[in-house]
Every structure is written in C-alpha cells, then in structure tokens.
PDB file of C-alpha atoms in Angstrom:
ATOM      1  CA  MET A   1      12.947 -20.584   6.571  1.00  0.00           C
ATOM      2  CA  ARG A   2      10.137 -20.062   4.069  1.00  0.00           C
ATOM      3  CA  ALA A   3       6.959 -18.750   5.643  1.00  0.00           C
ATOM      4  CA  LEU A   4       3.591 -17.966   4.132  1.00  0.00           C
ATOM      5  CA  VAL A   5       1.631 -15.004   5.447  1.00  0.00           C
ATOM      6  CA  GLY A   6      -2.026 -14.283   4.786  1.00  0.00           C
ATOM      7  CA  LEU A   7      -2.917 -10.602   4.461  1.00  0.00           C
ATOM      8  CA  GLY A   8      -6.400  -9.149   4.720  1.00  0.00           C
ATOM      9  CA  SER A   9      -8.202  -5.845   5.150  1.00  0.00           C
ATOM     10  CA  ASN A  10     -11.781  -4.581   5.037  1.00  0.00           C
ATOM     11  CA  GLN A  11     -11.505  -1.095   6.547  1.00  0.00           C
ATOM     12  CA  GLY A  12     -10.341   1.823   4.469  1.00  0.00           C
ATOM     13  CA  ASP A  13      -8.461   1.046   1.257  1.00  0.00           C
ATOM     14  CA  GLY A  14      -7.721  -2.692   1.455  1.00  0.00           C
ATOM     15  CA  PRO A  15      -5.181  -2.857  -1.387  1.00  0.00           C
ATOM     16  CA  GLU A  16      -3.347   0.153   0.074  1.00  0.00           C
ATOM     17  CA  SER A  17      -3.287  -1.385   3.561  1.00  0.00           C
ATOM     18  CA  ILE A  18      -1.891  -4.646   2.202  1.00  0.00           C
ATOM     19  CA  GLY A  19       0.747  -2.716   0.251  1.00  0.00           C
ATOM     20  CA  LYS A  20       1.751  -0.776   3.366  1.00  0.00           C
ATOM     21  CA  ALA A  21       1.999  -4.001   5.374  1.00  0.00           C
ATOM     22  CA  LEU A  22       4.284  -5.544   2.754  1.00  0.00           C
ATOM     23  CA  LEU A  23       6.486  -2.419   2.780  1.00  0.00           C
ATOM     24  CA  GLU A  24       6.716  -2.500   6.573  1.00  0.00           C
ATOM     25  CA  LEU A  25       7.634  -6.190   6.502  1.00  0.00           C
ATOM     26  CA  ALA A  26      10.323  -5.520   3.885  1.00  0.00           C
ATOM     27  CA  ARG A  27      11.839  -2.820   6.125  1.00  0.00           C
ATOM     28  CA  ASN A  28      12.657  -5.453   8.727  1.00  0.00           C
ATOM     29  CA  GLU A  29      16.227  -6.628   8.123  1.00  0.00           C
ATOM     30  CA  SER A  30      15.308 -10.177   9.216  1.00  0.00           C
ATOM     31  CA  VAL A  31      12.483 -10.527   6.695  1.00  0.00           C
ATOM     32  CA  ARG A  32      12.691 -10.803   2.912  1.00  0.00           C
ATOM     33  CA  VAL A  33       9.370 -10.514   1.135  1.00  0.00           C
ATOM     34  CA  GLY A  34       9.335 -12.809  -1.877  1.00  0.00           C
ATOM     35  CA  ARG A  35       6.455 -13.518  -4.194  1.00  0.00           C
ATOM     36  CA  VAL A  36       3.054 -12.033  -3.439  1.00  0.00           C
ATOM     37  CA  SER A  37      -0.203 -13.332  -4.868  1.00  0.00           C
ATOM     38  CA  SER A  38      -2.722 -11.214  -6.694  1.00  0.00           C
ATOM     39  CA  LEU A  39      -5.258  -9.355  -4.596  1.00  0.00           C
ATOM     40  CA  TYR A  40      -8.669 -10.948  -4.146  1.00  0.00           C
ATOM     41  CA  ARG A  41     -12.032  -9.574  -3.065  1.00  0.00           C
ATOM     42  CA  THR A  42     -13.644 -12.001  -0.660  1.00  0.00           C
ATOM     43  CA  ALA A  43     -16.804 -12.342   1.350  1.00  0.00           C
ATOM     44  CA  PRO A  44     -16.423 -11.812   5.099  1.00  0.00           C
ATOM     45  CA  TRP A  45     -15.789 -14.917   7.171  1.00  0.00           C
ATOM     46  CA  GLY A  46     -17.103 -15.394  10.693  1.00  0.00           C
ATOM     47  CA  ILE A  47     -19.200 -12.251  11.040  1.00  0.00           C
ATOM     48  CA  GLU A  48     -20.937 -11.804   7.708  1.00  0.00           C
ATOM     49  CA  ALA A  49     -22.501  -8.366   8.367  1.00  0.00           C
ATOM     50  CA  GLN A  50     -19.404  -6.359   7.417  1.00  0.00           C
ATOM     51  CA  ALA A  51     -17.608  -5.090   4.329  1.00  0.00           C
ATOM     52  CA  GLU A  52     -15.922  -7.443   1.878  1.00  0.00           C
ATOM     53  CA  PHE A  53     -12.235  -8.136   2.415  1.00  0.00           C
ATOM     54  CA  THR A  54      -9.209  -7.714   0.229  1.00  0.00           C
ATOM     55  CA  ASN A  55      -6.896 -10.713   0.687  1.00  0.00           C
ATOM     56  CA  ALA A  56      -3.513 -11.944  -0.526  1.00  0.00           C
ATOM     57  CA  VAL A  57      -0.748 -14.356   0.455  1.00  0.00           C
ATOM     58  CA  ALA A  58       2.946 -13.469   0.612  1.00  0.00           C
ATOM     59  CA  GLU A  59       5.999 -15.674   0.697  1.00  0.00           C
ATOM     60  CA  ILE A  60       8.562 -14.629   3.315  1.00  0.00           C
ATOM     61  CA  GLU A  61      12.155 -15.767   3.746  1.00  0.00           C
ATOM     62  CA  THR A  62      13.517 -15.326   7.253  1.00  0.00           C
ATOM     63  CA  GLU A  63      15.941 -16.724   9.776  1.00  0.00           C
ATOM     64  CA  LEU A  64      13.606 -15.749  12.607  1.00  0.00           C
ATOM     65  CA  GLU A  65      11.977 -18.451  14.676  1.00  0.00           C
ATOM     66  CA  PRO A  66       8.192 -18.684  14.153  1.00  0.00           C
ATOM     67  CA  LEU A  67       7.311 -16.881  17.406  1.00  0.00           C
ATOM     68  CA  GLU A  68       9.760 -14.097  16.532  1.00  0.00           C
ATOM     69  CA  LEU A  69       8.187 -13.761  13.086  1.00  0.00           C
ATOM     70  CA  LEU A  70       4.749 -13.658  14.694  1.00  0.00           C
ATOM     71  CA  SER A  71       5.945 -10.747  16.858  1.00  0.00           C
ATOM     72  CA  VAL A  72       7.076  -8.899  13.718  1.00  0.00           C
ATOM     73  CA  LEU A  73       3.657  -9.462  12.114  1.00  0.00           C
ATOM     74  CA  LEU A  74       1.841  -8.219  15.222  1.00  0.00           C
ATOM     75  CA  ARG A  75       4.041  -5.085  15.341  1.00  0.00           C
ATOM     76  CA  VAL A  76       3.248  -4.305  11.701  1.00  0.00           C
ATOM     77  CA  GLU A  77      -0.469  -4.715  12.398  1.00  0.00           C
ATOM     78  CA  GLN A  78      -0.188  -2.334  15.344  1.00  0.00           C
ATOM     79  CA  GLN A  79       1.788   0.232  13.294  1.00  0.00           C
ATOM     80  CA  LEU A  80      -0.976   0.216  10.691  1.00  0.00           C
ATOM     81  CA  GLY A  81      -3.723   0.748  13.267  1.00  0.00           C
ATOM     82  CA  ARG A  82      -4.980  -2.752  14.024  1.00  0.00           C
ATOM     83  CA  ILE A  83      -6.663  -3.018  17.407  1.00  0.00           C
ATOM     84  CA  ARG A  84      -6.284  -6.628  18.550  1.00  0.00           C
ATOM     85  CA  ASN A  85      -8.854  -6.553  21.355  1.00  0.00           C
ATOM     86  CA  ALA A  86     -11.658  -5.799  18.883  1.00  0.00           C
ATOM     87  CA  VAL A  87     -14.343  -8.318  17.924  1.00  0.00           C
ATOM     88  CA  ARG A  88     -12.951 -11.642  16.679  1.00  0.00           C
ATOM     89  CA  TRP A  89     -13.448 -12.033  12.910  1.00  0.00           C
ATOM     90  CA  GLY A  90     -14.756  -8.472  12.808  1.00  0.00           C
ATOM     91  CA  PRO A  91     -13.683  -5.539  10.634  1.00  0.00           C
ATOM     92  CA  ARG A  92      -9.998  -4.688  10.596  1.00  0.00           C
ATOM     93  CA  VAL A  93      -7.659  -2.319   8.831  1.00  0.00           C
ATOM     94  CA  ILE A  94      -5.073  -5.100   8.444  1.00  0.00           C
ATOM     95  CA  ASP A  95      -4.750  -8.730   9.399  1.00  0.00           C
ATOM     96  CA  LEU A  96      -1.490 -10.660   9.065  1.00  0.00           C
ATOM     97  CA  ASP A  97      -1.747 -14.394   9.704  1.00  0.00           C
ATOM     98  CA  LEU A  98       1.274 -16.659   9.850  1.00  0.00           C
ATOM     99  CA  LEU A  99      -0.036 -19.580   7.803  1.00  0.00           C
ATOM    100  CA  CYS A 100       2.940 -21.934   7.811  1.00  0.00           C
ATOM    101  CA  CYS A 101       6.715 -22.101   8.127  1.00  0.00           C
ATOM    102  CA  ASP A 102       8.228 -24.726   5.862  1.00  0.00           C
ATOM    103  CA  GLN A 103       6.637 -28.037   6.908  1.00  0.00           C
ATOM    104  CA  LEU A 104       6.822 -27.228  10.626  1.00  0.00           C
ATOM    105  CA  GLN A 105       4.002 -28.293  12.897  1.00  0.00           C
ATOM    106  CA  LEU A 106       3.895 -26.281  16.108  1.00  0.00           C
ATOM    107  CA  HIS A 107       1.271 -25.978  18.833  1.00  0.00           C
ATOM    108  CA  THR A 108       1.864 -23.421  21.577  1.00  0.00           C
ATOM    109  CA  PRO A 109      -0.490 -21.082  23.450  1.00  0.00           C
ATOM    110  CA  GLU A 110       0.715 -18.225  21.201  1.00  0.00           C
ATOM    111  CA  LEU A 111       0.881 -19.934  17.819  1.00  0.00           C
ATOM    112  CA  ASP A 112      -0.394 -22.953  15.918  1.00  0.00           C
ATOM    113  CA  LEU A 113       1.348 -23.964  12.692  1.00  0.00           C
ATOM    114  CA  PRO A 114       0.078 -24.532  10.196  1.00  0.00           C
ATOM    115  CA  HIS A 115      -2.715 -22.036  10.817  1.00  0.00           C
ATOM    116  CA  PRO A 116      -5.465 -24.265  12.226  1.00  0.00           C
ATOM    117  CA  ARG A 117      -8.226 -23.033   9.892  1.00  0.00           C
ATOM    118  CA  MET A 118      -6.329 -22.196   6.702  1.00  0.00           C
ATOM    119  CA  HIS A 119      -7.578 -25.357   4.987  1.00  0.00           C
ATOM    120  CA  GLN A 120     -11.172 -24.205   5.618  1.00  0.00           C
ATOM    121  CA  ARG A 121     -10.797 -20.762   4.039  1.00  0.00           C
ATOM    122  CA  ALA A 122     -11.010 -20.256   0.292  1.00  0.00           C
ATOM    123  CA  PHE A 123      -9.719 -16.686   0.755  1.00  0.00           C
ATOM    124  CA  VAL A 124      -6.422 -18.216   1.910  1.00  0.00           C
ATOM    125  CA  LEU A 125      -6.292 -21.221  -0.407  1.00  0.00           C
ATOM    126  CA  VAL A 126      -6.952 -19.407  -3.698  1.00  0.00           C
ATOM    127  CA  PRO A 127      -4.033 -16.937  -3.384  1.00  0.00           C
ATOM    128  CA  LEU A 128      -1.857 -19.636  -1.811  1.00  0.00           C
ATOM    129  CA  LEU A 129      -2.406 -21.940  -4.785  1.00  0.00           C
ATOM    130  CA  GLU A 130      -1.655 -19.066  -7.145  1.00  0.00           C
ATOM    131  CA  LEU A 131       1.823 -18.910  -5.614  1.00  0.00           C
ATOM    132  CA  ASP A 132       2.329 -22.678  -5.524  1.00  0.00           C
ATOM    133  CA  PRO A 133      -0.256 -24.962  -7.177  1.00  0.00           C
ATOM    134  CA  GLU A 134       1.321 -28.003  -5.490  1.00  0.00           C
ATOM    135  CA  THR A 135       1.116 -26.689  -1.908  1.00  0.00           C
ATOM    136  CA  ASN A 136       0.656 -29.257   0.816  1.00  0.00           C
ATOM    137  CA  ILE A 137      -0.513 -28.108   4.214  1.00  0.00           C
ATOM    138  CA  PRO A 138       1.473 -29.899   6.947  1.00  0.00           C
ATOM    139  CA  GLY A 139      -0.708 -32.455   8.708  1.00  0.00           C
ATOM    140  CA  VAL A 140      -3.648 -31.771   6.354  1.00  0.00           C
ATOM    141  CA  GLY A 141      -2.566 -32.570   2.800  1.00  0.00           C
ATOM    142  CA  SER A 142      -3.156 -30.996  -0.584  1.00  0.00           C
ATOM    143  CA  ALA A 143      -4.315 -27.378  -0.521  1.00  0.00           C
ATOM    144  CA  ARG A 144      -5.902 -27.973  -3.938  1.00  0.00           C
ATOM    145  CA  HIS A 145      -7.966 -30.843  -2.527  1.00  0.00           C
ATOM    146  CA  CYS A 146      -9.076 -28.657   0.396  1.00  0.00           C
ATOM    147  CA  LEU A 147     -10.201 -25.928  -2.015  1.00  0.00           C
ATOM    148  CA  GLU A 148     -12.086 -28.431  -4.166  1.00  0.00           C
ATOM    149  CA  LYS A 149     -14.146 -29.338  -1.091  1.00  0.00           C
ATOM    150  CA  LEU A 150     -14.895 -25.671  -0.319  1.00  0.00           C
ATOM    151  CA  GLY A 151     -15.365 -24.114  -3.735  1.00  0.00           C
ATOM    152  CA  LYS A 152     -14.115 -20.645  -4.552  1.00  0.00           C
ATOM    153  CA  SER A 153     -17.241 -18.770  -5.590  1.00  0.00           C
ATOM    154  CA  ALA A 154     -16.800 -16.110  -2.886  1.00  0.00           C
ATOM    155  CA  VAL A 155     -13.228 -15.284  -4.005  1.00  0.00           C
ATOM    156  CA  GLU A 156     -12.787 -12.857  -6.916  1.00  0.00           C
ATOM    157  CA  ARG A 157      -9.407 -11.796  -8.304  1.00  0.00           C
ATOM    158  CA  LEU A 158      -9.037  -8.017  -8.461  1.00  0.00           C
ATOM    159  CA  PRO A 159      -7.806  -6.433 -11.713  1.00  0.00           C
TER     160      PRO A 159
END
C-alpha cells in the first residue's frame, strides 16, 4: 500500500525533528520511506499565536493496515517527545498525519482517510503536489484544484 504522511514541527529545530521522524519510520521493518518533499516554512494553522511550522510530505510503502500504520506514526511521535494531550493545533515537536492510503476511504473513531482537512491546508497540498502534481484526494478530487482555491502565500520552500 502507498501511504502519504504529513510531517510538521514548530518546537526546537523543525528540519531536524522531521529528519529524525523519517529515520525512525525507516527503522520499522514494515515501513519503507520513499520520496520526501522539500521542507516548507508555513504559518501556524488553528492557533495563530505560535511559531511558524516546518512541513513536508513523505511517501510510504507498507503492507500494514491503515490503523497499524497509524500506531507506528503515533509511536514515532511519542519517541520524539510529542505529548498528545496538549492543546489541539498548538505547538508540537513533531506531528505525523496519515493523509491517505492509496484511494481508500475509511471512517472509524480512530482514523479518517483521507485526512478530513487535508484539502483545506496549503501546508499539506504544496508539498503533496511537489511529489505528485496529479494527486487526487479520494472523495474530494484534484489536490491542485483545492490549492488553487486556497492560495499558497503562507507556504515558503526552505533552501
């Protein structure tokens, strides 16, 4: 299965945290990290009175079921110091979001696929479209069309 994972950080060294998360994911024998987008500096979303984020999107190949992959992502977050009971959309050392798994649509108490707000977030769409300019979000449509509606002024590619 091909999965797309959004990565973000705005505490400490964001690029370093994203790199560590990718290394931890690659250590899992059930996960193969494929292509990774460039890093982007982005404005905070949700709670605006916080530091800017560093964001990226990674392509993952796995034979894990989506809920099993979610558990792997949550373990990596915990290993890197993420505290999940903190303020929603607040500062975090690392955030790993399972964006989609192939064209699967899934709605459970633990997981919604595709990610229910990914089409509303330029910080997800810009790096996602870097990896695959023809991406379609299951049940939503063209990621490019979604980004055109939002604009990408708050998303800046890091050197």
